[in-house]
């Protein structure tokens, strides 16, 4: 278990490395996919009860679906560290990508702010996104001007943050919503340019995947 | 928080104001939220063991918000005749649950399940960071209805017995 944490840190550092400059414009629609961490996580999640209690947004000190308080599960102590690591890396990577995205997109009132572990993305008149960690629930909470509030749990099978009610993936949801919002303003991209960007972006994805898998097998 | 807002309104801004970045405009609670905070409607408790009372308890103290919403069902019609709430949390959470109790009164259980958090948020003009409170209120309504329906299902006499009574 101890060796898994350094691996997580190394991989998140890799994702923090800025990609080559000519591909900047391609990241409009595809960059967010690079954020999926590949690190392994513990086998059992004591917090997986949440899916069975769809009307309860919090644990109420009950890790299992029982009526009374349950004994403390000390596995959750390590899980909190993992949670912080995963959530922080997700939020930091998103912050960087969004800042770069802001440089590319010319949107009035665009602002990305990270303070007190809360990531705020302002899109001027289009609305504001707020993302934060909800540590007691081991969730990432998102507030979106399009889909409203959502609460994402870490799904270690899918290696992604998933909203249990709608099965939405955090990164995909953000990607599609941002595209939707910014497409409303920017219709300048011609189909030819989009095709060439897609090909270049595809190559970049392959390149990164090779790098990631290469580093994993280095251990 | 309200005191801070009131101070700013009166122009006696404290040092806390200066720490805010200059481009952020001051945020005020919408008047509906302040109204629900100052004049809360339907605060209280019903007897949880009453077969006609449905209780929804959502949230967690560690998260900062806990809402208990109770509805009283009329036996014959199945409609909600009364509702009350108790909420531990921010002003927006209190206002959201207060609005929820107002909106469920007089409606049928099926009808209140269509109340959406977006409607509550729009009514209170909740800022993005407080949309989760409206979702919690919607969850509280659903939990209360679910509890009430479960109780009704247990209490319902079988059709044979009912015919015998008549």
Coordinates of C-alpha atoms in Angstrom, one line a residue, chain A residues 54-60 111 122 128 130 132 134 136-137 141-144 148-151 163 165, chain B residues 23-24 27 57-64 66 117 128-129 131-136 139 142-143 146:
Chain A
X54 CA -30.4 7.7 -2.7
X55 CA -32.4 10.1 -0.5
X56 CA -29.6 10.7 1.9
X57 CA -26.9 13.0 0.9
X58 CA -24.6 12.3 3.8
X59 CA -23.5 9.3 5.9
X60 CA -25.0 10.3 9.2
X111 CA -12.1 33.8 -14.6
X122 CA -16.8 32.2 -14.0
X128 CA -20.5 30.2 -12.7
X130 CA -18.2 26.0 -8.2
X132 CA -15.2 21.8 -3.9
X134 CA -16.8 17.3 0.6
X136 CA -16.9 13.7 5.2
X137 CA -18.7 12.1 2.2
X141 CA -19.4 18.7 -5.2
X142 CA -20.1 20.6 -8.3
X143 CA -22.5 23.4 -8.9
X144 CA -23.3 24.0 -12.6
X148 CA -27.4 22.4 -11.1
X149 CA -25.8 20.7 -8.1
X150 CA -24.2 17.3 -8.4
X151 CA -22.1 15.2 -6.1
X163 CA -22.6 11.1 -9.9
X165 CA -28.0 9.4 -9.6
Chain B
X23 CA -13.4 42.7 -8.6
X24 CA -15.8 40.7 -6.5
X27 CA -23.2 39.3 -2.4
X57 CA -34.0 13.2 7.6
X58 CA -31.2 14.2 5.2
X59 CA -27.7 15.5 5.4
X60 CA -25.0 15.2 7.9
X61 CA -23.7 17.5 10.6
X62 CA -20.1 17.0 9.3
X63 CA -21.3 18.4 5.9
X64 CA -22.8 21.4 7.6
X66 CA -29.1 18.6 8.4
X117 CA -34.5 21.9 -6.5
X128 CA -24.1 28.7 -7.3
X129 CA -22.4 27.6 -4.1
X131 CA -27.6 25.2 -4.9
X132 CA -26.7 22.1 -2.9
X133 CA -29.1 23.4 -0.2
X134 CA -32.0 23.3 -2.6
X135 CA -31.1 19.8 -3.6
X136 CA -31.1 18.8 0.0
X139 CA -34.2 15.1 -1.1
X142 CA -38.7 12.8 -1.2
X143 CA -37.5 11.1 1.9
X146 CA -41.1 7.7 1.0

